[in-house]
Short mmCIF file of C-alpha atoms in Angstrom, two decimals:
data_model
loop_
_atom_site.label_atom_id
_atom_site.label_comp_id
_atom_site.label_asym_id
_atom_site.label_seq_id
_atom_site.Cartn_x
_atom_site.Cartn_y
_atom_site.Cartn_z
CA UNK A 1347 77.35 -12.90 135.78
CA UNK A 1348 74.91 -16.25 135.01
CA UNK A 1349 72.54 -15.33 131.83
CA UNK A 1350 69.26 -16.32 130.90
CA UNK A 1351 71.05 -19.05 128.11
CA UNK A 1352 72.74 -20.69 130.72
CA UNK A 1353 69.69 -21.77 132.50
CA UNK A 1354 68.07 -25.45 131.74
CA UNK A 1355 66.15 -25.99 128.41
CA UNK A 1356 62.50 -26.65 130.82
CA UNK A 1357 63.37 -23.14 132.38
CA UNK A 1358 63.80 -21.91 129.53
CA UNK A 1359 60.67 -23.12 127.79
CA UNK A 1360 58.42 -22.18 131.04
CA UNK A 1361 59.94 -18.30 130.77
CA UNK A 1362 58.82 -18.31 127.08
CA UNK A 1363 55.35 -20.69 127.47
CA UNK A 1364 54.86 -16.05 129.27
CA UNK A 1365 55.45 -14.14 126.17
CA UNK A 1366 52.64 -12.64 123.77
CA UNK A 1367 53.23 -14.93 120.46
CA UNK A 1368 54.97 -11.64 118.79
CA UNK A 1369 57.60 -11.38 121.64
CA UNK A 1370 58.57 -14.65 121.82
CA UNK A 1371 58.93 -15.05 118.02
CA UNK A 1372 61.50 -12.10 118.73
CA UNK A 1373 62.67 -13.83 121.17
CA UNK A 1374 63.13 -17.29 119.64
CA UNK A 1375 65.03 -15.13 116.96
CA UNK A 1376 68.03 -13.95 118.95
CA UNK A 1377 70.68 -16.47 119.22
CA UNK A 1378 70.91 -20.17 118.08
CA UNK A 1379 70.44 -21.51 121.60
CA UNK A 1380 66.64 -19.84 121.91
CA UNK A 1381 65.66 -21.06 118.81
CA UNK A 1382 66.54 -24.43 119.27
CA UNK A 1383 64.61 -24.57 122.20
CA UNK A 1384 61.68 -23.19 120.22
CA UNK A 1385 62.42 -25.72 117.37
CA UNK A 1386 62.34 -28.31 120.01
CA UNK A 1387 59.66 -27.71 122.29
CA UNK A 1388 56.17 -29.09 120.88
CA UNK A 1389 54.50 -26.60 123.39
CA UNK A 1390 56.13 -23.19 122.00
CA UNK A 1391 55.58 -23.91 118.48
CA UNK A 1392 51.34 -24.58 119.38
CA UNK A 1393 51.42 -21.33 121.01
CA UNK A 1394 52.26 -19.87 117.54
CA UNK A 1395 49.91 -22.09 115.83
CA UNK A 1396 46.95 -21.43 117.65
CA UNK A 1397 47.82 -17.11 117.61
CA UNK A 1398 47.84 -18.02 113.52
CA UNK A 1399 45.00 -20.11 113.76
CA UNK A 1400 43.40 -17.35 116.00
CA UNK A 1401 42.47 -20.46 118.31
CA UNK A 1402 42.06 -20.94 121.55
CA UNK A 1403 43.75 -23.65 123.75
CA UNK A 1404 40.28 -26.04 124.82
CA UNK A 1405 42.44 -26.84 128.48
CA UNK A 1406 42.96 -31.09 127.59
CA UNK A 1407 44.89 -33.41 128.95
CA UNK A 1408 46.19 -34.08 125.32
CA UNK A 1409 49.88 -33.70 124.73
CA UNK A 1410 51.32 -30.97 123.07
CA UNK A 1411 52.93 -33.27 120.17
CA UNK A 1412 49.40 -34.40 119.57
CA UNK A 1413 47.45 -31.39 119.66
CA UNK A 1414 50.24 -29.43 117.71
CA UNK A 1415 49.67 -32.20 114.57
CA UNK A 1416 46.18 -31.77 114.90
CA UNK A 1417 46.25 -28.20 114.31
CA UNK A 1418 48.80 -28.20 111.69
CA UNK A 1419 46.80 -30.76 110.24
CA UNK A 1420 43.78 -28.72 109.87
CA UNK A 1421 45.91 -25.64 108.67
CA UNK A 1422 47.27 -27.97 105.67
CA UNK A 1423 44.38 -29.69 104.47
CA UNK A 1424 42.23 -26.37 104.76
CA UNK A 1425 44.71 -24.87 102.91
CA UNK A 1426 44.86 -27.57 99.97
CA UNK A 1427 40.89 -28.68 100.57
CA UNK A 1428 42.36 -32.04 101.64
CA UNK A 1429 39.02 -33.97 103.20
CA UNK A 1430 40.38 -36.91 105.35
CA UNK A 1431 37.02 -38.47 105.58
CA UNK A 1432 32.91 -37.97 104.30
CA UNK A 1433 29.58 -39.49 105.71
CA UNK A 1434 26.05 -38.52 104.69
CA UNK A 1435 23.38 -38.14 107.09
CA UNK A 1436 19.69 -38.48 106.17
CA UNK A 1437 17.60 -35.79 107.23
CA UNK A 1438 14.21 -35.68 105.37
CA UNK A 1439 12.44 -33.19 107.32
CA UNK A 1440 11.13 -29.88 105.90
CA UNK A 1441 12.51 -26.34 106.79
CA UNK A 1442 10.12 -23.98 105.84
CA UNK A 1443 11.54 -22.15 109.03
CA UNK A 1444 15.44 -21.84 109.77
CA UNK A 1445 18.48 -23.46 110.36
CA UNK A 1446 21.38 -22.99 113.10
CA UNK A 1447 24.77 -24.33 112.83
CA UNK A 1448 26.43 -24.31 116.32
CA UNK A 1449 29.02 -26.05 118.43
CA UNK A 1450 29.54 -29.28 115.47
CA UNK A 1451 25.58 -29.45 115.60
CA UNK A 1452 23.10 -28.51 113.25
CA UNK A 1453 19.64 -27.97 114.06
CA UNK A 1454 16.68 -27.83 111.67
CA UNK A 1455 13.05 -26.30 112.58
CA UNK A 1456 9.51 -25.98 111.14
CA UNK A 1457 6.87 -25.49 113.04
CA UNK A 1458 6.43 -27.90 115.59
CA UNK A 1459 9.52 -30.55 114.91
CA UNK A 1460 12.58 -29.63 115.84
CA UNK A 1461 15.80 -32.15 114.91
CA UNK A 1462 19.47 -31.38 115.60
CA UNK A 1463 22.44 -33.56 114.34
CA UNK A 1464 25.74 -33.85 116.20
CA UNK A 1465 27.92 -33.91 112.79
CA UNK A 1466 30.39 -36.58 112.96
CA UNK A 1467 33.67 -35.87 112.66
CA UNK A 1468 37.97 -36.88 113.38
CA UNK A 1469 36.62 -37.86 117.27
CA UNK A 1470 32.96 -38.66 117.09
CA UNK A 1471 30.54 -40.99 114.68
CA UNK A 1472 27.90 -38.03 115.27
CA UNK A 1473 24.05 -38.50 116.53
CA UNK A 1474 20.75 -36.64 115.87
CA UNK A 1475 18.10 -35.83 117.95
CA UNK A 1476 14.34 -35.11 116.83
CA UNK A 1477 11.45 -32.62 119.64
CA UNK A 1478 7.91 -32.59 118.98
CA UNK A 1479 6.94 -29.25 120.27
CA UNK A 1480 3.12 -29.38 119.07
CA UNK A 1481 1.67 -27.93 122.80
CA UNK A 1482 4.08 -24.72 121.85
CA UNK A 1483 4.65 -24.70 117.94
CA UNK A 1484 7.62 -21.61 117.32
CA UNK A 1485 8.04 -18.87 114.71
CA UNK A 1486 11.85 -19.02 115.50
CA UNK A 1487 14.84 -20.66 117.08
CA UNK A 1488 18.74 -20.18 118.06
CA UNK A 1489 20.76 -22.73 119.95
CA UNK A 1490 23.85 -22.78 122.59
CA UNK A 1491 25.24 -26.64 122.55
CA UNK A 1492 28.38 -25.68 125.03
CA UNK A 1493 25.43 -24.75 127.53
CA UNK A 1494 22.88 -27.36 126.09
CA UNK A 1495 20.35 -24.31 125.47
CA UNK A 1496 17.50 -24.30 123.00
CA UNK A 1497 15.84 -21.25 122.62
CA UNK A 1498 12.40 -20.74 120.89
CA UNK A 1499 9.95 -17.52 119.95
CA UNK A 1500 6.68 -18.70 120.47
CA UNK A 1501 4.37 -18.22 117.17
CA UNK A 1502 2.29 -15.50 118.44
CA UNK A 1503 -1.53 -16.50 119.82
CA UNK A 1504 -4.03 -16.91 117.12
CA UNK A 1505 -6.96 -17.14 119.22
CA UNK A 1506 -6.29 -12.90 120.66
CA UNK A 1507 -9.27 -10.93 120.98
CA UNK A 1508 -9.96 -9.39 117.41
CA UNK A 1509 -9.65 -5.92 118.79
CA UNK A 1510 -7.36 -6.27 120.66
CA UNK A 1511 -4.02 -3.39 120.28
CA UNK A 1512 -1.54 -5.96 122.49
CA UNK A 1513 0.11 -9.44 121.96
CA UNK A 1514 1.57 -11.08 124.26
CA UNK A 1515 4.14 -13.34 123.51
CA UNK A 1516 6.70 -15.93 125.25
CA UNK A 1517 10.70 -16.55 124.19
CA UNK A 1518 11.06 -20.16 125.87
CA UNK A 1519 14.32 -21.39 127.47
CA UNK A 1520 14.51 -25.13 127.01
CA UNK A 1521 17.65 -28.03 127.47
CA UNK A 1522 18.92 -28.73 123.70
CA UNK A 1523 19.07 -32.69 124.39
CA UNK A 1524 15.72 -32.64 126.10
CA UNK A 1525 13.61 -30.23 125.53
CA UNK A 1526 13.06 -29.61 129.14
CA UNK A 1527 13.19 -26.22 130.77
CA UNK A 1528 16.73 -25.20 131.34
CA UNK A 1529 17.66 -25.58 134.47
CA UNK A 1530 20.05 -22.30 134.54
CA UNK A 1531 17.02 -20.46 133.62
CA UNK A 1532 15.64 -19.00 136.69
CA UNK A 1533 12.87 -18.02 134.25
CA UNK A 1534 12.32 -20.36 131.72
CA UNK A 1535 9.99 -18.68 129.76
CA UNK A 1536 10.41 -14.82 129.28
CA UNK A 1537 7.11 -13.00 128.24
CA UNK A 1538 6.80 -9.87 127.18
CA UNK A 1539 3.49 -7.71 125.20
CA UNK A 1540 3.86 -6.17 121.74
CA UNK A 1541 1.44 -3.19 120.46
CA UNK A 1542 -1.06 -4.33 117.76
CA UNK A 1543 -3.19 -3.12 114.95
CA UNK A 1544 -6.05 -5.09 115.05
CA UNK A 1545 -6.56 -5.31 111.99
CA UNK A 1546 -3.02 -6.96 110.73
CA UNK A 1547 -2.45 -10.48 111.68
CA UNK A 1548 0.61 -11.61 112.02
CA UNK A 1549 1.98 -8.75 113.81
CA UNK A 1550 5.76 -9.76 113.03
CA UNK A 1551 7.12 -10.22 109.80
CA UNK A 1552 10.88 -11.01 110.89
CA UNK A 1553 12.81 -12.02 114.23
CA UNK A 1554 16.25 -12.52 114.82
CA UNK A 1555 17.57 -14.18 117.85
CA UNK A 1556 21.29 -14.11 118.76
CA UNK A 1557 22.84 -15.47 121.66
CA UNK A 1558 26.38 -14.79 123.66
CA UNK A 1559 26.94 -16.28 126.40
CA UNK A 1560 24.12 -15.67 129.00
CA UNK A 1561 23.16 -12.78 126.95
CA UNK A 1562 20.44 -13.69 124.66
CA UNK A 1563 18.96 -10.60 121.94
CA UNK A 1564 15.75 -10.92 120.17
CA UNK A 1565 15.46 -8.27 117.28
CA UNK A 1566 11.84 -8.20 116.25
CA UNK A 1567 10.21 -6.70 113.15
CA UNK A 1568 6.52 -5.92 113.12
CA UNK A 1569 4.26 -4.66 111.01
CA UNK A 1570 3.24 -1.01 110.83
CA UNK A 1571 5.51 -0.26 114.32
CA UNK A 1572 8.87 0.36 114.53
CA UNK A 1573 11.41 -2.01 114.84
CA UNK A 1574 11.70 -3.51 118.92
CA UNK A 1575 15.05 -4.50 120.14
CA UNK A 1576 14.36 -7.17 123.82
CA UNK A 1577 18.02 -8.09 125.58
CA UNK A 1578 17.75 -10.21 128.20
CA UNK A 1579 20.56 -12.23 130.74
CA UNK A 1580 18.46 -15.72 130.10
CA UNK A 1581 20.07 -17.37 133.42
CA UNK A 1582 19.45 -14.45 135.73
CA UNK A 1583 15.57 -13.28 133.75
CA UNK A 1584 16.63 -9.67 133.92
CA UNK A 1585 15.57 -7.53 130.92
CA UNK A 1586 18.92 -5.55 129.84
CA UNK A 1587 17.87 -3.46 127.22
CA UNK A 1588 14.42 -2.41 126.17
CA UNK A 1589 13.71 -0.60 122.63
CA UNK A 1590 10.12 -0.47 123.03
CA UNK A 1591 10.69 3.24 125.48
CA UNK A 1592 13.39 4.81 122.78
CA UNK A 1593 11.28 4.13 119.40
CA UNK A 1594 14.16 2.64 117.07
CA UNK A 1595 14.43 4.16 113.11
CA UNK A 1596 11.70 2.04 110.92
CA UNK A 1597 15.80 2.73 108.50
CA UNK A 1598 16.52 -0.41 111.59
CA UNK A 1599 16.71 -3.70 109.10
CA UNK A 1600 18.70 -6.16 111.12
CA UNK A 1601 20.58 -7.36 114.79
CA UNK A 1602 23.79 -8.96 115.84
CA UNK A 1603 24.95 -9.25 119.00
CA UNK A 1604 28.96 -8.88 118.88
CA UNK A 1605 29.47 -10.14 122.34
CA UNK A 1606 28.18 -9.65 125.58
CA UNK A 1607 28.76 -6.56 126.10
CA UNK A 1608 27.70 -4.74 123.01
CA UNK A 1609 25.74 -5.62 119.55
CA UNK A 1610 25.59 -4.09 115.92
CA UNK A 1611 22.29 -2.97 114.25
CA UNK A 1612 22.34 -1.93 110.27
CA UNK A 1613 20.31 0.76 109.12
CA UNK A 1614 19.24 1.75 105.56
CA UNK A 1615 18.73 5.69 106.31
CA UNK A 1616 20.56 7.68 103.71
CA UNK A 1617 23.58 5.97 102.06
CA UNK A 1618 23.72 3.23 104.79
CA UNK A 1619 25.24 2.75 107.76
CA UNK A 1620 26.53 0.48 110.97
CA UNK A 1621 25.35 1.44 114.12
CA UNK A 1622 27.78 0.44 117.31
CA UNK A 1623 26.13 -0.26 120.55
CA UNK A 1624 27.80 -1.38 124.08
CA UNK A 1625 26.17 -2.69 126.89
CA UNK A 1626 27.58 -1.29 130.48
CA UNK A 1627 29.38 -3.81 132.20
CA UNK A 1628 28.21 -6.97 134.01
CA UNK A 1629 25.64 -5.46 136.37
CA UNK A 1630 23.75 -4.81 133.29
CA UNK A 1631 22.04 -1.24 135.00
CA UNK A 1632 18.72 -0.33 133.53
CA UNK A 1633 19.89 2.65 131.16
CA UNK A 1634 19.77 2.20 127.80
CA UNK A 1635 22.35 0.92 125.33
CA UNK A 1636 24.69 3.30 124.31
CA UNK A 1637 25.95 4.32 121.10
CA UNK A 1638 28.98 3.88 120.16
CA UNK A 1639 29.87 4.76 116.57
CA UNK A 1640 28.50 5.16 113.09
CA UNK A 1641 30.17 3.55 110.73
CA UNK A 1642 29.31 4.84 106.90
CA UNK A 1643 28.70 2.89 103.73
CA UNK A 1644 29.53 5.01 100.23
CA UNK A 1645 27.91 7.58 99.57
CA UNK A 1646 25.44 7.09 96.90
CA UNK A 1647 23.78 9.30 94.03
CA UNK A 1648 21.27 11.52 94.15
CA UNK A 1649 17.98 9.07 94.36
CA UNK A 1650 19.47 5.55 94.92
CA UNK A 1651 19.49 4.09 98.16
CA UNK A 1652 19.50 0.82 100.47
CA UNK A 1653 16.90 -1.47 99.49
CA UNK A 1654 18.09 -4.21 102.02
CA UNK A 1655 20.87 -5.12 104.42
CA UNK A 1656 21.55 -7.99 106.50
CA UNK A 1657 24.56 -9.10 108.91
CA UNK A 1658 25.83 -12.74 108.38
CA UNK A 1659 28.40 -13.70 111.40
CA UNK A 1660 29.78 -17.04 113.09
CA UNK A 1661 27.79 -17.80 116.25
CA UNK A 1662 29.19 -16.80 119.15
CA UNK A 1663 31.40 -19.66 121.03
CA UNK A 1664 33.42 -18.61 124.60
CA UNK A 1665 33.51 -22.20 125.47
CA UNK A 1666 35.18 -25.76 123.80
CA UNK A 1667 32.46 -28.13 122.76
CA UNK A 1668 33.57 -31.38 124.21
CA UNK A 1669 36.23 -33.44 122.90
CA UNK A 1670 37.54 -30.51 120.93
CA UNK A 1671 41.57 -29.29 120.93
CA UNK A 1672 41.16 -25.95 120.66
CA UNK A 1673 38.28 -23.62 119.10
CA UNK A 1674 37.90 -20.17 117.32
CA UNK A 1675 38.87 -17.05 119.29
CA UNK A 1676 35.34 -15.38 119.05
CA UNK A 1677 36.84 -11.72 118.52
CA UNK A 1678 38.57 -13.07 115.32
CA UNK A 1679 34.98 -13.54 113.69
CA UNK A 1680 34.34 -12.09 110.07
CA UNK A 1681 30.94 -9.81 109.71
CA UNK A 1682 29.15 -9.98 106.18
CA UNK A 1683 27.02 -7.23 105.60
CA UNK A 1684 24.65 -8.12 102.45
CA UNK A 1685 23.71 -4.82 100.84
CA UNK A 1686 20.91 -4.78 97.62
CA UNK A 1687 20.56 -0.92 96.45
CA UNK A 1688 17.91 0.41 94.01
CA UNK A 1689 17.07 3.42 92.45
CA UNK A 1690 14.84 5.33 89.80
CA UNK A 1691 17.08 4.19 87.15
CA UNK A 1692 17.98 0.75 89.14
CA UNK A 1693 15.40 -1.88 90.16
CA UNK A 1694 15.28 -4.80 93.13
CA UNK A 1695 15.95 -7.09 90.45
CA UNK A 1696 18.98 -5.64 88.74
CA UNK A 1697 21.17 -7.54 90.23
CA UNK A 1698 23.39 -4.27 92.02
CA UNK A 1699 23.92 -6.93 95.48
CA UNK A 1700 27.01 -6.20 96.84
CA UNK A 1701 28.97 -7.96 100.52
CA UNK A 1702 30.60 -6.20 102.64
CA UNK A 1703 33.80 -7.97 104.38
CA UNK A 1704 34.66 -6.49 107.43
CA UNK A 1705 36.71 -7.79 111.01
CA UNK A 1706 35.58 -7.53 114.48
CA UNK A 1707 38.26 -5.86 115.19
CA UNK A 1708 37.12 -2.61 112.97
CA UNK A 1709 34.41 -2.24 115.62
CA UNK A 1710 35.67 -3.76 118.73
CA UNK A 1711 38.94 -1.28 118.85
CA UNK A 1712 35.99 1.67 119.00
CA UNK A 1713 34.78 0.16 122.25
CA UNK A 1714 35.91 2.21 125.39
CA UNK A 1715 37.34 0.37 128.23
CA UNK A 1716 35.14 2.13 130.98
CA UNK A 1717 31.70 4.02 130.91
CA UNK A 1718 32.39 7.54 129.10
CA UNK A 1719 30.07 9.85 128.43
CA UNK A 1720 30.85 11.37 124.91
CA UNK A 1721 28.52 12.20 121.62
CA UNK A 1722 28.88 8.65 119.08
CA UNK A 1723 31.73 8.50 116.60
CA UNK A 1724 31.34 9.73 113.24
CA UNK A 1725 33.33 7.21 110.86
CA UNK A 1726 33.06 8.10 107.30
CA UNK A 1727 33.49 5.63 104.44
CA UNK A 1728 36.52 7.27 103.54
CA UNK A 1729 37.91 7.19 107.14
CA UNK A 1730 37.34 3.49 107.37
CA UNK A 1731 36.35 1.88 103.97
CA UNK A 1732 39.36 1.65 102.13
CA UNK A 1733 41.65 -0.22 104.53
CA UNK A 1734 39.30 -2.20 106.90
CA UNK A 1735 36.88 -3.63 104.55
CA UNK A 1736 36.47 -5.94 101.26
CA UNK A 1737 33.66 -4.60 99.03
CA UNK A 1738 32.36 -7.42 96.74
CA UNK A 1739 29.46 -7.24 94.34
CA UNK A 1740 27.35 -10.79 94.80
CA UNK A 1741 24.44 -12.00 95.59
CA UNK A 1742 24.89 -16.01 96.66
CA UNK A 1743 24.21 -17.69 99.67
CA UNK A 1744 26.92 -17.31 102.24
CA UNK A 1745 27.90 -18.87 105.58
CA UNK A 1746 30.81 -17.58 108.24
CA UNK A 1747 32.95 -19.06 110.62
CA UNK A 1748 35.41 -17.11 112.26
CA UNK A 1749 37.58 -15.24 109.49
CA UNK A 1750 36.81 -17.75 106.99
CA UNK A 1751 33.60 -17.37 104.47
CA UNK A 1752 31.90 -19.59 102.10
CA UNK A 1753 29.95 -18.79 99.06
CA UNK A 1754 28.68 -20.59 96.25
CA UNK A 1755 30.11 -20.00 92.71
CA UNK A 1756 27.11 -20.54 89.88
CA UNK A 1757 27.64 -23.74 88.23
CA UNK A 1758 25.15 -25.44 86.16
CA UNK A 1759 26.08 -28.71 86.65
CA UNK A 1760 28.23 -29.60 89.87
CA UNK A 1761 28.54 -27.88 93.17
CA UNK A 1762 31.19 -24.92 93.15
CA UNK A 1763 32.31 -23.26 96.20
CA UNK A 1764 34.64 -20.56 96.93
CA UNK A 1765 35.98 -19.97 100.69
CA UNK A 1766 37.62 -16.99 101.85
CA UNK A 1767 39.75 -16.59 104.45
CA UNK A 1768 41.01 -13.23 105.89
CA UNK A 1769 42.96 -14.59 108.11
CA UNK A 1770 46.51 -13.31 106.64
CA UNK A 1771 48.71 -14.99 109.02
CA UNK A 1772 47.43 -18.76 108.36
CA UNK A 1773 46.68 -17.60 104.43
CA UNK A 1774 50.60 -16.33 103.98
CA UNK A 1775 52.13 -19.59 106.28
CA UNK A 1776 49.51 -21.96 103.59
CA UNK A 1777 50.34 -19.97 100.72
CA UNK A 1778 49.56 -22.08 97.78
CA UNK A 1779 52.52 -24.75 97.60
CA UNK A 1780 51.65 -27.23 95.01
CA UNK A 1781 50.46 -23.78 92.62
CA UNK A 1782 46.89 -24.74 92.28
CA UNK A 1783 45.57 -22.30 89.85
CA UNK A 1784 41.72 -21.87 91.69
CA UNK A 1785 44.24 -20.72 94.56
CA UNK A 1786 45.82 -17.24 95.17
CA UNK A 1787 45.99 -14.17 97.98
CA UNK A 1788 44.01 -11.10 96.61
CA UNK A 1789 46.26 -8.60 98.08
CA UNK A 1790 45.22 -6.15 94.70
CA UNK A 1791 42.60 -3.60 95.39
CA UNK A 1792 38.74 -4.51 94.38
CA UNK A 1793 37.59 -1.51 92.38
CA UNK A 1794 33.64 -1.34 91.71
CA UNK A 1795 32.41 1.58 89.62
CA UNK A 1796 28.78 1.75 88.91
CA UNK A 1797 26.04 5.01 88.23
CA UNK A 1798 24.35 3.93 92.05
CA UNK A 1799 27.88 5.09 93.77
CA UNK A 1800 28.89 8.98 94.12
CA UNK A 1801 32.88 8.15 93.32
CA UNK A 1802 34.43 3.91 92.59
CA UNK A 1803 34.79 2.34 95.82
CA UNK A 1804 38.22 1.06 96.43
CA UNK A 1805 38.99 -1.94 98.96
CA UNK A 1806 41.68 -3.30 100.20
CA UNK A 1807 41.30 -5.57 102.62
CA UNK A 1808 43.77 -8.81 101.70
CA UNK A 1809 42.13 -12.29 101.87
CA UNK A 1810 43.10 -15.60 100.60
CA UNK A 1811 40.72 -16.96 98.27
CA UNK A 1812 40.49 -21.30 97.57
CA UNK A 1813 37.46 -22.05 94.24
CA UNK A 1814 36.34 -26.06 94.54
CA UNK A 1815 34.56 -28.68 93.13
CA UNK A 1816 32.34 -30.28 95.76
CA UNK A 1817 30.49 -32.77 93.34
CA UNK A 1818 26.96 -32.54 93.65
CA UNK A 1819 25.66 -28.97 93.51
CA UNK A 1820 23.81 -27.90 96.75
CA UNK A 1821 22.08 -24.95 97.95
CA UNK A 1822 23.72 -24.35 101.24
CA UNK A 1823 27.53 -24.55 102.47
CA UNK A 1824 28.45 -24.59 105.78
CA UNK A 1825 31.90 -24.29 107.46
CA UNK A 1826 33.47 -24.75 110.70
CA UNK A 1827 36.93 -25.22 112.02
CA UNK A 1828 36.77 -28.83 110.70
CA UNK A 1829 33.77 -30.00 107.91
CA UNK A 1830 32.03 -28.92 105.56
CA UNK A 1831 28.62 -29.18 105.11
CA UNK A 1832 26.58 -29.77 101.92
CA UNK A 1833 22.53 -29.24 102.68
CA UNK A 1834 21.15 -31.35 100.23
CA UNK A 1835 17.39 -30.68 99.08
CA UNK A 1836 14.98 -33.08 97.42
CA UNK A 1837 15.11 -32.69 94.06
CA UNK A 1838 11.28 -33.00 94.08
CA UNK A 1839 10.67 -30.99 96.40
CA UNK A 1840 12.66 -27.80 97.48
CA UNK A 1841 11.02 -27.89 101.15
CA UNK A 1842 12.48 -30.84 102.16
CA UNK A 1843 15.94 -31.24 103.40
CA UNK A 1844 16.79 -35.23 101.92
CA UNK A 1845 20.33 -35.47 103.30
CA UNK A 1846 23.57 -33.39 104.59
CA UNK A 1847 26.94 -34.38 103.48
CA UNK A 1848 29.96 -33.98 105.35
CA UNK A 1849 33.27 -33.84 105.00
CA UNK A 1850 35.84 -32.91 107.95
CA UNK A 1851 39.82 -32.15 107.27
#
């Protein structure tokens, strides 16, 4: 009787290509022939590298040996913090407002001026564009270069009648490349009204925009009224979710879209908690979003409270940027919750600031596969915190991309950063072969004892740490699959971005 080992090598490769990564490893371990088939196939090795690096193939025509060589080069160079090239891009732009880094594009905005930089890389020299929006000054923005999309919230009107109890707001859907109204948007301007106190101007004190494919979320914290969350399908203009009829609790402090069908709200209520919501299906019925689970944070001692809770997460990207060989799987991202505590004997500025690192899978696994009518799950800290998170005392700025986090290490004279990688398959594959002292895998638990927590906080999620000096000090560092970006501030004016230094691996 013929066996699978009697098949030609090219047939074996095609069969093994259809296996999931763990099955492929087991198959290649069964005998010398199948192991040799794996070792002689750049396609099979590339499949495993994609899985190990939590990447997805971009579907290019590049030969598999080239794709395999590049993904391995990236993994090794990140492990050794070895940059293969460098370029500095002059900007000279103020950034009172915000910046966005998505799909290899770094954008800055300030009121009536917008600048986007396509960063240099191994395949592109980069370019810069600038838009003036004097006719529609904006309050906040977000981008998706893959969809050539620029979204901005128009600055609230200054000429509203003094006794008016409502304000009209507009969200504009433009093309990132030309600042024209986006051709795929059925309603290129999304208008809505908010209740307003006639004695209070401006109405909004915080605005957060998030994109996930064709879904756009806008979270607003107005003065004197509860927070508001609006979610649209930006292509059709349909309003998917509107919290104005639900009255979100005043304790809600932040919002992020996990993907097109789920989102998270952060709440400073009680000990602090994370609220996971699901949006129903692709048809987006008019029913409110469903609260699926409540993740509770560590229990506090009496008279202690959460004074601030925000969320950091890399942008949702489910398609590759032009020229990319592969890109990060959107379900593999880390979320970092920045938490501040205060109390009767714990002032706001006493340094009780922490960062909670959570993999996206900790939330997604609780989303039901189909719509079910059930009460939300109450998931207390003891049931999830110790094994699924890492809780560290830190208040320095961070940036997240995929499962990597970059954060600044305080230093007086030089730039010093730490890269935390929570992808342990990748970390073990590149575990400090050169024995560098500032590179290590942390598998020991973190213990935090404080007069604000009821008991010692223990967390065990492993990670790889790499600490390096990066030359000139910067107030902001960003990362993506292949770049480390330092945003340099003018030494005489901290409101001016002087240049950006781009290192790529």
